[in-house]
JSON list of C-alpha atoms in Angstrom, two decimals:
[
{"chain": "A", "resi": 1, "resn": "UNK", "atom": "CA", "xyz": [83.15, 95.79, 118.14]},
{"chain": "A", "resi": 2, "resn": "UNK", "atom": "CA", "xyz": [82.25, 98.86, 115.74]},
{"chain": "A", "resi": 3, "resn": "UNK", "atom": "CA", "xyz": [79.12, 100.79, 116.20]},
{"chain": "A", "resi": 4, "resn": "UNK", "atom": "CA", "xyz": [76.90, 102.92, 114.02]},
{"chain": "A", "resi": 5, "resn": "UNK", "atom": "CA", "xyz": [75.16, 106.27, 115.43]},
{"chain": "A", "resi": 6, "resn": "UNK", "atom": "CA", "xyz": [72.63, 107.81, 112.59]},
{"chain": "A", "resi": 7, "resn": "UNK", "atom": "CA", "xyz": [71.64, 111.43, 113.55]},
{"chain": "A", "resi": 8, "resn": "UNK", "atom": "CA", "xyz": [70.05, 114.34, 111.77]},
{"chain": "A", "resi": 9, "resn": "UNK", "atom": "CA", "xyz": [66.11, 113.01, 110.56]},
{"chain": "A", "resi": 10, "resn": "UNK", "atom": "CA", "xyz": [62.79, 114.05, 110.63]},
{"chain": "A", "resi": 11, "resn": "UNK", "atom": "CA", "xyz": [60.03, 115.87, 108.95]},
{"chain": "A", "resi": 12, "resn": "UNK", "atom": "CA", "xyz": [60.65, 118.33, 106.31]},
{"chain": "A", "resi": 13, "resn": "UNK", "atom": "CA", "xyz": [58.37, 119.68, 103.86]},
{"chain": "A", "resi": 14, "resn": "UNK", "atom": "CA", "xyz": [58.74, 119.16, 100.17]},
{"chain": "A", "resi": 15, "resn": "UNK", "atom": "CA", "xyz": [60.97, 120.65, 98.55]},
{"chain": "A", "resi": 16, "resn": "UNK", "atom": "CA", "xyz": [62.89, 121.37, 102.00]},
{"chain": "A", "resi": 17, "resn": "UNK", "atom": "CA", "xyz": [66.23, 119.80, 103.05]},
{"chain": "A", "resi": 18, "resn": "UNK", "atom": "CA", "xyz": [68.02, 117.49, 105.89]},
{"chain": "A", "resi": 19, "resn": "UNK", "atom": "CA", "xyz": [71.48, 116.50, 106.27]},
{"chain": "A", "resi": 20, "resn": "UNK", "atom": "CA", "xyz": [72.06, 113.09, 107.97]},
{"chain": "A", "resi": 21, "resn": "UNK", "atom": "CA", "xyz": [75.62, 112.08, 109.81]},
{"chain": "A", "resi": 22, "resn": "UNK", "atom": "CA", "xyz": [76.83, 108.56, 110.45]},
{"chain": "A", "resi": 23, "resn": "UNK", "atom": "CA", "xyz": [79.83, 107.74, 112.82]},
{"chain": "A", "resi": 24, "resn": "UNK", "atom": "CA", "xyz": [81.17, 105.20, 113.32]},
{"chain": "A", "resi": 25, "resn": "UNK", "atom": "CA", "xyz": [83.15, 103.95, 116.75]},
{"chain": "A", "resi": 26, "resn": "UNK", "atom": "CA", "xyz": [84.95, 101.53, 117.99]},
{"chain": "A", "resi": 27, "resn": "UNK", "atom": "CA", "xyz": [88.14, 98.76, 117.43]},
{"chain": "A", "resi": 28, "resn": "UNK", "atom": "CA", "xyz": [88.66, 100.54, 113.73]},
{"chain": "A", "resi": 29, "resn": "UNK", "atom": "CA", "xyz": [91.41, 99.77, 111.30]},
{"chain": "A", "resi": 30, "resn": "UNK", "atom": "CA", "xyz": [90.25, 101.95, 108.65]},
{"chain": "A", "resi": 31, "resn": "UNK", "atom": "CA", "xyz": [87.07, 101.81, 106.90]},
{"chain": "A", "resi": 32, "resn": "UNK", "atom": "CA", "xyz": [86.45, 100.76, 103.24]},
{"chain": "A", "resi": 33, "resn": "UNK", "atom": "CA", "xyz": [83.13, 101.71, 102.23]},
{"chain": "A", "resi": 34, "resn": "UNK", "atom": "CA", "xyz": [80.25, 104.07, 103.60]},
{"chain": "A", "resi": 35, "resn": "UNK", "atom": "CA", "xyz": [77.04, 104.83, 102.59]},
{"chain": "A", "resi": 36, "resn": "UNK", "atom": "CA", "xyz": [73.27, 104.97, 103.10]},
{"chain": "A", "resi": 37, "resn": "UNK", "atom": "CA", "xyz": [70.39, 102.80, 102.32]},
{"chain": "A", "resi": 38, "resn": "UNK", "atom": "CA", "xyz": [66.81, 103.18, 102.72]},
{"chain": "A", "resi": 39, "resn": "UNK", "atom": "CA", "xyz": [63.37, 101.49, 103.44]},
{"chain": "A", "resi": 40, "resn": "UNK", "atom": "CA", "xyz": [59.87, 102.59, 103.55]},
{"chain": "A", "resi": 41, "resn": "UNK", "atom": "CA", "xyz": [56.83, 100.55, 104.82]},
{"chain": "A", "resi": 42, "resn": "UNK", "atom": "CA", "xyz": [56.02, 97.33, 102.29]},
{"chain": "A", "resi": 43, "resn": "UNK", "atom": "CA", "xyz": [59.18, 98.28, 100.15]},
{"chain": "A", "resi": 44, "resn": "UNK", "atom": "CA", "xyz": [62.46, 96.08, 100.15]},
{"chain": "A", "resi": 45, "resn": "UNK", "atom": "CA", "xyz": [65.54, 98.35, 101.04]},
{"chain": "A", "resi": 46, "resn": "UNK", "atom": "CA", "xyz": [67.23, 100.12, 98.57]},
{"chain": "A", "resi": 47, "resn": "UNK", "atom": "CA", "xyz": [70.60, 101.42, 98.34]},
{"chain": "A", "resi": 48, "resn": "UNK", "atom": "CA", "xyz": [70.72, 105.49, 98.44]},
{"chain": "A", "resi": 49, "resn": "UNK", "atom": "CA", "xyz": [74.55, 106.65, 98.04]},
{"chain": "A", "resi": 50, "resn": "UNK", "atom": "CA", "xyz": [77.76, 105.07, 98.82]},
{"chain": "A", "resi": 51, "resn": "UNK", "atom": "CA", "xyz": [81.60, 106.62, 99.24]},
{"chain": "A", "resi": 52, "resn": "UNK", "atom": "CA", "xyz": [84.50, 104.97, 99.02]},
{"chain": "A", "resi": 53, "resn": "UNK", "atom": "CA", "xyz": [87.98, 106.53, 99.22]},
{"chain": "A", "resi": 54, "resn": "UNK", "atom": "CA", "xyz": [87.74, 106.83, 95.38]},
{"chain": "A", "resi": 55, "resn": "UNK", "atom": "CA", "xyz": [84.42, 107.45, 94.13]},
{"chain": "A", "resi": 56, "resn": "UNK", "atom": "CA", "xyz": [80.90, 108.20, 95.18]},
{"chain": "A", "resi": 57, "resn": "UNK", "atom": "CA", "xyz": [77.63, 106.28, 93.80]},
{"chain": "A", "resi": 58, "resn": "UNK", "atom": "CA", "xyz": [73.81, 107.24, 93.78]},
{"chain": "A", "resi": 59, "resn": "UNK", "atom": "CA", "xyz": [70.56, 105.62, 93.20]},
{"chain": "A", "resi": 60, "resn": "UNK", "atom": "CA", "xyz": [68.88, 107.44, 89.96]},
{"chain": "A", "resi": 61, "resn": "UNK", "atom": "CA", "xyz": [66.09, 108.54, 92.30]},
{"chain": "A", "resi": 62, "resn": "UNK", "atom": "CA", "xyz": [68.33, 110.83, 93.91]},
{"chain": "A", "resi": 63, "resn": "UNK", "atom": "CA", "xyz": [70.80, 111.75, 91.66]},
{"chain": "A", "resi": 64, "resn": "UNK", "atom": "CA", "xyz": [71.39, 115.55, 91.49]},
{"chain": "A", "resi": 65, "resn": "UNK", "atom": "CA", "xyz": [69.79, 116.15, 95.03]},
{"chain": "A", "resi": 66, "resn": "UNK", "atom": "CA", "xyz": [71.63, 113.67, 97.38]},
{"chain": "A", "resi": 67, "resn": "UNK", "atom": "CA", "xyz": [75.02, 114.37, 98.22]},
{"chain": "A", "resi": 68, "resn": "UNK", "atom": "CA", "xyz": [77.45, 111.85, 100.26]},
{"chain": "A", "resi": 69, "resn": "UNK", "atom": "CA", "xyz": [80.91, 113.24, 101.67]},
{"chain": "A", "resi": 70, "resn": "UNK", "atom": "CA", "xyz": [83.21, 111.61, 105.04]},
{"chain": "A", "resi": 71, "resn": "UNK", "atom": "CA", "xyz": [85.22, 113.15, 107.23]},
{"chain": "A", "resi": 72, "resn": "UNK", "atom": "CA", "xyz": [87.89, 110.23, 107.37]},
{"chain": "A", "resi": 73, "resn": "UNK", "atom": "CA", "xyz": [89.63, 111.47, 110.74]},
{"chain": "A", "resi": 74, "resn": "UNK", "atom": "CA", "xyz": [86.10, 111.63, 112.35]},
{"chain": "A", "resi": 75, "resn": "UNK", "atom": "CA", "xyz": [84.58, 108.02, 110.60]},
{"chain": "A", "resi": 76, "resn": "UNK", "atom": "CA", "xyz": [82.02, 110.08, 110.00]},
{"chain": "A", "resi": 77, "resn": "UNK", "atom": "CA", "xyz": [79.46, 109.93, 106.51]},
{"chain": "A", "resi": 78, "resn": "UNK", "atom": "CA", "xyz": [77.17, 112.89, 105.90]},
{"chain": "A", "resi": 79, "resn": "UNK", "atom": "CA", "xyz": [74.07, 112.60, 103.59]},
{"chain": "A", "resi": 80, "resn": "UNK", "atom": "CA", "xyz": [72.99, 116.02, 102.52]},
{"chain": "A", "resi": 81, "resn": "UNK", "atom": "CA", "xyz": [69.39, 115.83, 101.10]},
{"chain": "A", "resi": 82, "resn": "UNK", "atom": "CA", "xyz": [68.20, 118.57, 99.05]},
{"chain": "A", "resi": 83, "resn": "UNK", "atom": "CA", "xyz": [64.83, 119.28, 97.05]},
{"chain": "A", "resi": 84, "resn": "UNK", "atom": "CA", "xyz": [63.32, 116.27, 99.35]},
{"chain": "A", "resi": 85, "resn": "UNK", "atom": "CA", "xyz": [60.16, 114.57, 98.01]},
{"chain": "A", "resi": 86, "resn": "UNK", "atom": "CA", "xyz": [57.00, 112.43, 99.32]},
{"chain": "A", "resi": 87, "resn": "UNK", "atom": "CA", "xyz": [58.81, 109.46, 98.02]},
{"chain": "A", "resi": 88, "resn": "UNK", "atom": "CA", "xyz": [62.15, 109.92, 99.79]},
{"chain": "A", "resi": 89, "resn": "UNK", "atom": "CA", "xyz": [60.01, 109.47, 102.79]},
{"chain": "A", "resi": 90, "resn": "UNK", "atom": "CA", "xyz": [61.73, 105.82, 104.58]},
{"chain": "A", "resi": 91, "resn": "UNK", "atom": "CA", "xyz": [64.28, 104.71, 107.51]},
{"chain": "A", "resi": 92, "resn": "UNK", "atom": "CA", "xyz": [67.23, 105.59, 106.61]},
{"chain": "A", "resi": 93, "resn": "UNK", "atom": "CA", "xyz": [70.25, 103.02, 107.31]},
{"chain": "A", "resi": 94, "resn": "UNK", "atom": "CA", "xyz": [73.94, 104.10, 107.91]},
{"chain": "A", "resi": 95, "resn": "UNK", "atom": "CA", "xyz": [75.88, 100.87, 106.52]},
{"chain": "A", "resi": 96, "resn": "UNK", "atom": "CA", "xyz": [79.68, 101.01, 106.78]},
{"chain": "A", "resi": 97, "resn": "UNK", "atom": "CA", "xyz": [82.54, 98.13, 105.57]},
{"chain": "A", "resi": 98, "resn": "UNK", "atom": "CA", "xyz": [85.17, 98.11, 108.64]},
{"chain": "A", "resi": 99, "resn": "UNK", "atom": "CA", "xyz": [88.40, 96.92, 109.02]},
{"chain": "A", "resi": 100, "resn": "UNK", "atom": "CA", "xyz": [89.51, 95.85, 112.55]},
{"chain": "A", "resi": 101, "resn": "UNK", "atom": "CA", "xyz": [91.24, 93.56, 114.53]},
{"chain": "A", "resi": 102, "resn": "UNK", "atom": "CA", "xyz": [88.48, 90.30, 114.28]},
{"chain": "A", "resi": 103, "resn": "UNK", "atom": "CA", "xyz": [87.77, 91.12, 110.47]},
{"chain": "A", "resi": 104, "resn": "UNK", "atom": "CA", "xyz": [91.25, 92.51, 108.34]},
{"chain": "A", "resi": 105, "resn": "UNK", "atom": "CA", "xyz": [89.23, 91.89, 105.08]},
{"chain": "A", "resi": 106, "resn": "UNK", "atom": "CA", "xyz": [85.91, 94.02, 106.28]},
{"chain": "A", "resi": 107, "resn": "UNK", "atom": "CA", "xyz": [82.77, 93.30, 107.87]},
{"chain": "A", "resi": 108, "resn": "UNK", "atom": "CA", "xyz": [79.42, 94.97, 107.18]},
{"chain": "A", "resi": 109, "resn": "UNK", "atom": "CA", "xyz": [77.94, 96.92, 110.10]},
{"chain": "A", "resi": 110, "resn": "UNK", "atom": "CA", "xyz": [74.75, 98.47, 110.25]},
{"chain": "A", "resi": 111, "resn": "UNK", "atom": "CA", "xyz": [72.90, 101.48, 112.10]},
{"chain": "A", "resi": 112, "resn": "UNK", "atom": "CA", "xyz": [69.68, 101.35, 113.18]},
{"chain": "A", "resi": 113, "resn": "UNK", "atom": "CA", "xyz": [68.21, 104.24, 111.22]},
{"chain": "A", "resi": 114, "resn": "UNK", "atom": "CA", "xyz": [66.56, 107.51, 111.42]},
{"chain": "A", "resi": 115, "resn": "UNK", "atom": "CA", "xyz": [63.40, 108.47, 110.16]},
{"chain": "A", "resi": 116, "resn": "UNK", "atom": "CA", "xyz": [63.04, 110.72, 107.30]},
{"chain": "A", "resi": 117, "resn": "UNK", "atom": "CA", "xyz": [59.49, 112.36, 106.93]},
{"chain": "A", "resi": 118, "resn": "UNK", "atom": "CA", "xyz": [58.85, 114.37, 103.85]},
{"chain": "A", "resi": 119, "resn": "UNK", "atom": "CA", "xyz": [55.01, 115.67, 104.17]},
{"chain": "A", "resi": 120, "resn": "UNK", "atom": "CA", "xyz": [53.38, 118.99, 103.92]}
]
């Protein structure tokens, strides 16, 4: 079983910044993909950045102020949030593609978020 621990949310004022980690635990092969999504009340989740071991991708929204970077020996994802705005204001969702013993193609595995709070 592989498990997902979010940490580093909470309120920030605008303009301020957070950094987010995800690790990841458990029977792990190697991972494939990384990344974070988000969702904020009456909106459908949306996909913020994801890393692979050969490129990095961002939502236009936060292109420019988002950064994603792993530590590969830890299986651990960082989101570094810069410049934050009202908007960026959601749950934030660690999502991670793992290979291990029960899935040597991947599986999906999810966190269960951490709340970012971007208010004056």
């Amino acid at each position: 079983q592989v498990q997902l621990v979010e940490s580093g949310g909470g309120l920030v004022q605008p303009g301020g910044s957070l950094r987010l980690s995800c690790a990841a635990s458990g029977s792990i092969f190697g991972i494939n993909a990384m990344g974070w999504y988000r969702q904020a009340p009456g909106k459908q989740r949306e996909s913020v950045a994801i890393i692979t071991s050969g490129s990095t991708n961002y939502a236009d929204s936060v292109k420019g102020r988002f950064t994603i970077s792993r530590d590969n020996a830890k299986n651990t994802a960082y989101l570094t949030m810069n410049s934050l705005k009202p908007e960026d204001t959601a749950y934030y969702l660690c999502y991670a593609n793992v290979v291990s013993p029960g899935n040597l193609y991947g599986a999906d595995y999810w966190g269960t978020g951490t709340l970012v709070t971007v208010s004056s």
